PDB file of C-alpha atoms in Angstrom:
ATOM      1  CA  UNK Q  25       0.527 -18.855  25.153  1.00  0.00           C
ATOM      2  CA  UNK Q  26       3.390 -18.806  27.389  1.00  0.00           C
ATOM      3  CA  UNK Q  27       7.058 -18.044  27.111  1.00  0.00           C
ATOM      4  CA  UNK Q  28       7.921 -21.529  26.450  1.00  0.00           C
ATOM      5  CA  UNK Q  29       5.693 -21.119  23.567  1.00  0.00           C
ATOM      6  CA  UNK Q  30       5.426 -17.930  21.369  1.00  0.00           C
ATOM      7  CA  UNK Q  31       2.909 -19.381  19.033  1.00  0.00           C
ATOM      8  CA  UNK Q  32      -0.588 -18.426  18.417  1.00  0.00           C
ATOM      9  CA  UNK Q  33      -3.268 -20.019  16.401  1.00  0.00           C
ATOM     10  CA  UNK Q  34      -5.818 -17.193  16.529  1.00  0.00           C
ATOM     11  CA  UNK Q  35      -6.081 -14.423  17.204  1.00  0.00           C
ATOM     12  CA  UNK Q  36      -4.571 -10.881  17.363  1.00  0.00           C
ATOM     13  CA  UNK Q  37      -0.703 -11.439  17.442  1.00  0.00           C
ATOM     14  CA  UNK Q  38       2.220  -8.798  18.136  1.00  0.00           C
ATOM     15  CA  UNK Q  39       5.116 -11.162  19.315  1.00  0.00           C
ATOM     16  CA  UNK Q  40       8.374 -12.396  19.243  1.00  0.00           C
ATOM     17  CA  UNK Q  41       7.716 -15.094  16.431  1.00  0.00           C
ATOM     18  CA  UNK Q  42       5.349 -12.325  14.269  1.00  0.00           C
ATOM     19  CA  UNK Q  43       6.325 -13.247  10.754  1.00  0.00           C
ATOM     20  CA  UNK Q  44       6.884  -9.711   8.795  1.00  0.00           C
ATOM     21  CA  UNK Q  45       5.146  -9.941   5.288  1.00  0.00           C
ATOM     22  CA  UNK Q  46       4.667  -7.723   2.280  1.00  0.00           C
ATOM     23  CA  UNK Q  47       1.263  -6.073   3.646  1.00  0.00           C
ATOM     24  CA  UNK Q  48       3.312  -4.557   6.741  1.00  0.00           C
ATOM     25  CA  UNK Q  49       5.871  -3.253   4.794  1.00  0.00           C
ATOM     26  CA  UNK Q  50       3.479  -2.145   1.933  1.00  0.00           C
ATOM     27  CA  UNK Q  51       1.380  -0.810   4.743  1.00  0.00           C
ATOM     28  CA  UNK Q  52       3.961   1.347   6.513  1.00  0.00           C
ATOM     29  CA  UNK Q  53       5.384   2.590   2.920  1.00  0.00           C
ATOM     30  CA  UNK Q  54       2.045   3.801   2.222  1.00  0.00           C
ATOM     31  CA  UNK Q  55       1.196   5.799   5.212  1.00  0.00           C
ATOM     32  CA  UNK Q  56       4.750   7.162   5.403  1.00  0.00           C
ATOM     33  CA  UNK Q  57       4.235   8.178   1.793  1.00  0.00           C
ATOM     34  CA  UNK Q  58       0.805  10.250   3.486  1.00  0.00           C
ATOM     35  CA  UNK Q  59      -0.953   7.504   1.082  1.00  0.00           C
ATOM     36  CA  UNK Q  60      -4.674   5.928   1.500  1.00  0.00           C
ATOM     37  CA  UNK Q  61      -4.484   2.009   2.089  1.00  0.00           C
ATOM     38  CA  UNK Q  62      -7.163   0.060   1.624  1.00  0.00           C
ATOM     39  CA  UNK Q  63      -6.988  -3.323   2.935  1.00  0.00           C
ATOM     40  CA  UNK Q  64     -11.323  -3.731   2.817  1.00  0.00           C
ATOM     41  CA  UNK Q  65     -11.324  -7.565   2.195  1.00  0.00           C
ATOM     42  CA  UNK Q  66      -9.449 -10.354   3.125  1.00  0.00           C
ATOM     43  CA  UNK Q  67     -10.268 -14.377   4.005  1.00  0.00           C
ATOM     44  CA  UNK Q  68     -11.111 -15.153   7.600  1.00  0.00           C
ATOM     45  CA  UNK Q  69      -7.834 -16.161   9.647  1.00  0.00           C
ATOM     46  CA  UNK Q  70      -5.748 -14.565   6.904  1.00  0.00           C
ATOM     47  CA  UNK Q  71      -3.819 -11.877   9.333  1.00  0.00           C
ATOM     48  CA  UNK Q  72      -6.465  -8.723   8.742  1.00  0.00           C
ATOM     49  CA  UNK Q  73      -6.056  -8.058  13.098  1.00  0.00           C
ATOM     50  CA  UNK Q  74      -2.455  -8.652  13.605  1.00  0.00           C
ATOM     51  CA  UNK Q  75      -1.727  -6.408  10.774  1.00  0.00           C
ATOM     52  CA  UNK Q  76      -3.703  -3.923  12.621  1.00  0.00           C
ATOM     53  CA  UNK Q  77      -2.594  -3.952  15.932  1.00  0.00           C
ATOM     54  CA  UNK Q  78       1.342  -4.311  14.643  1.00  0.00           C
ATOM     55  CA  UNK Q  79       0.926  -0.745  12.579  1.00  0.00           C
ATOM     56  CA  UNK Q  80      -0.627   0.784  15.458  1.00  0.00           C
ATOM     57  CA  UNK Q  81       2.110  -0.659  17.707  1.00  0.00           C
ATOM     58  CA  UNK Q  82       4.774   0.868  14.629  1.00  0.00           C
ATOM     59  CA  UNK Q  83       3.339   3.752  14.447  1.00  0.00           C
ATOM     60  CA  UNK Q  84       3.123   5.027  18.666  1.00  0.00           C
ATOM     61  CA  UNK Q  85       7.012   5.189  18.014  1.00  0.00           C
ATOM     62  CA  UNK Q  86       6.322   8.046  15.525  1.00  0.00           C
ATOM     63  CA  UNK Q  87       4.406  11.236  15.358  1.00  0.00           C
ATOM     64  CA  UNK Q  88       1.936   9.819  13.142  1.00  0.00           C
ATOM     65  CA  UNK Q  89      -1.051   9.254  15.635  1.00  0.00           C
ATOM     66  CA  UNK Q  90      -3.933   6.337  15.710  1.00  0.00           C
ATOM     67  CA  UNK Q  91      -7.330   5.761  16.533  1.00  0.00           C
ATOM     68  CA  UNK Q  92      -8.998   1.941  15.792  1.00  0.00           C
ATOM     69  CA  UNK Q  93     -12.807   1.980  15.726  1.00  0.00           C
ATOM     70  CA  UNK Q  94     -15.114  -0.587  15.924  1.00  0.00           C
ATOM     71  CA  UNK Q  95     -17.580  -0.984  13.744  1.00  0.00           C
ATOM     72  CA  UNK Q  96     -19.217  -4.207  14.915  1.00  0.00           C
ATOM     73  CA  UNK Q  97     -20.133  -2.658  17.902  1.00  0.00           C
ATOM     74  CA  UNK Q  98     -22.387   0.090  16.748  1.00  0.00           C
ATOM     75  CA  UNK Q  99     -26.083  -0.004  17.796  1.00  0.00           C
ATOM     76  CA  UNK Q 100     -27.837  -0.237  14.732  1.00  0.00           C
ATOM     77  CA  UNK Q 101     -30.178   2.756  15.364  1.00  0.00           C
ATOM     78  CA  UNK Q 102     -26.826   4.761  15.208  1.00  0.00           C
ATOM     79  CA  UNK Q 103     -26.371   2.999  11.964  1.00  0.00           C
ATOM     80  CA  UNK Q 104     -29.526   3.845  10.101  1.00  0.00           C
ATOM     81  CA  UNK Q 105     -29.000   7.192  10.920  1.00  0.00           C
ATOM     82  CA  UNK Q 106     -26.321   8.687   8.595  1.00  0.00           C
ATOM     83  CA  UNK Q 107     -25.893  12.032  10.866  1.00  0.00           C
ATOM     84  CA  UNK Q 108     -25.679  10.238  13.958  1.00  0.00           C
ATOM     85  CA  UNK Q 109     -23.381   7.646  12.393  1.00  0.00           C
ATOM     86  CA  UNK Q 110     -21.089  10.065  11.499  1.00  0.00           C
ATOM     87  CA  UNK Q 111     -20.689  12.001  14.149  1.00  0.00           C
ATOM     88  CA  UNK Q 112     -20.528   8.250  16.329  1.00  0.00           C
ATOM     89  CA  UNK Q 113     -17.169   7.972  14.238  1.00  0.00           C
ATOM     90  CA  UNK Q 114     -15.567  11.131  14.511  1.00  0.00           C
ATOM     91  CA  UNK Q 115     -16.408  11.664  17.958  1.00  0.00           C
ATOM     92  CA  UNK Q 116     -14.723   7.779  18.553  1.00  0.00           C
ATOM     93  CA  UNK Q 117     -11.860   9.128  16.515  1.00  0.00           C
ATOM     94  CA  UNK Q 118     -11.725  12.175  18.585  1.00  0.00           C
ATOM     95  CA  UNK Q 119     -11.076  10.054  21.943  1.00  0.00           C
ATOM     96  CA  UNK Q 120      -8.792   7.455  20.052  1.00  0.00           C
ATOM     97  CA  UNK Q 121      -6.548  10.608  19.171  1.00  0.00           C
ATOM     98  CA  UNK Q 122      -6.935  12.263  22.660  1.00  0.00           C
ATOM     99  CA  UNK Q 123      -8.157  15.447  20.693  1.00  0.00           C
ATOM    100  CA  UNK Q 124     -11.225  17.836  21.711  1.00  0.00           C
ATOM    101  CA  UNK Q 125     -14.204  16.963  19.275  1.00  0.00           C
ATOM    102  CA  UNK Q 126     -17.605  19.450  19.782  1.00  0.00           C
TER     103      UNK Q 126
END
């Protein structure tokens, strides 16, 4: 991608030719609203990322703060464990949010 050309044909995208559609304005509405959101299931290639990393872009312009986790890249001995999974999320949550988690 260069400056010449905006365009992107995969991948995460945040800019200058991001089409705005109904999920980021249904998205923002909801989490304004102090809502839950789910957005669990979606084709491949269908926008699941870029809505993603756009609301998280939104959203460091408010007080509202963010943390994106990872899920893919969880050892699965963390994930077998339900108590050690756990505690692998908040504690990722924790740094994401730049708060104290003990």
């Amino acid at each position: 991608m260069s400056k010449k050309n905006p365009y992107r044909a995969a991948g995460t995208f945040a800019g200058p030719s991001y089409v705005v559609r109904e999920a980021d304005r249904s998205i923002m509405r909801a989490i304004r609203q102090n809502q839950r959101y789910p957005y669990l299931l979606s084709p491949r290639q269908s926008g699941k990322s870029s809505l993603v990393v756009r609301t998280i872009g939104e959203l460091k312009h408010t007080s509202i703060k963010t943390s994106f986790i990872d899920l893919s890249v969880f050892s699965p001995e963390i994930l077998i464990n339900y108590d050690r999974f756990v505690n692998k999320i908040l504690s990722d949550i924790a740094h994401g949010l730049q708060v104290d988690y003990s």
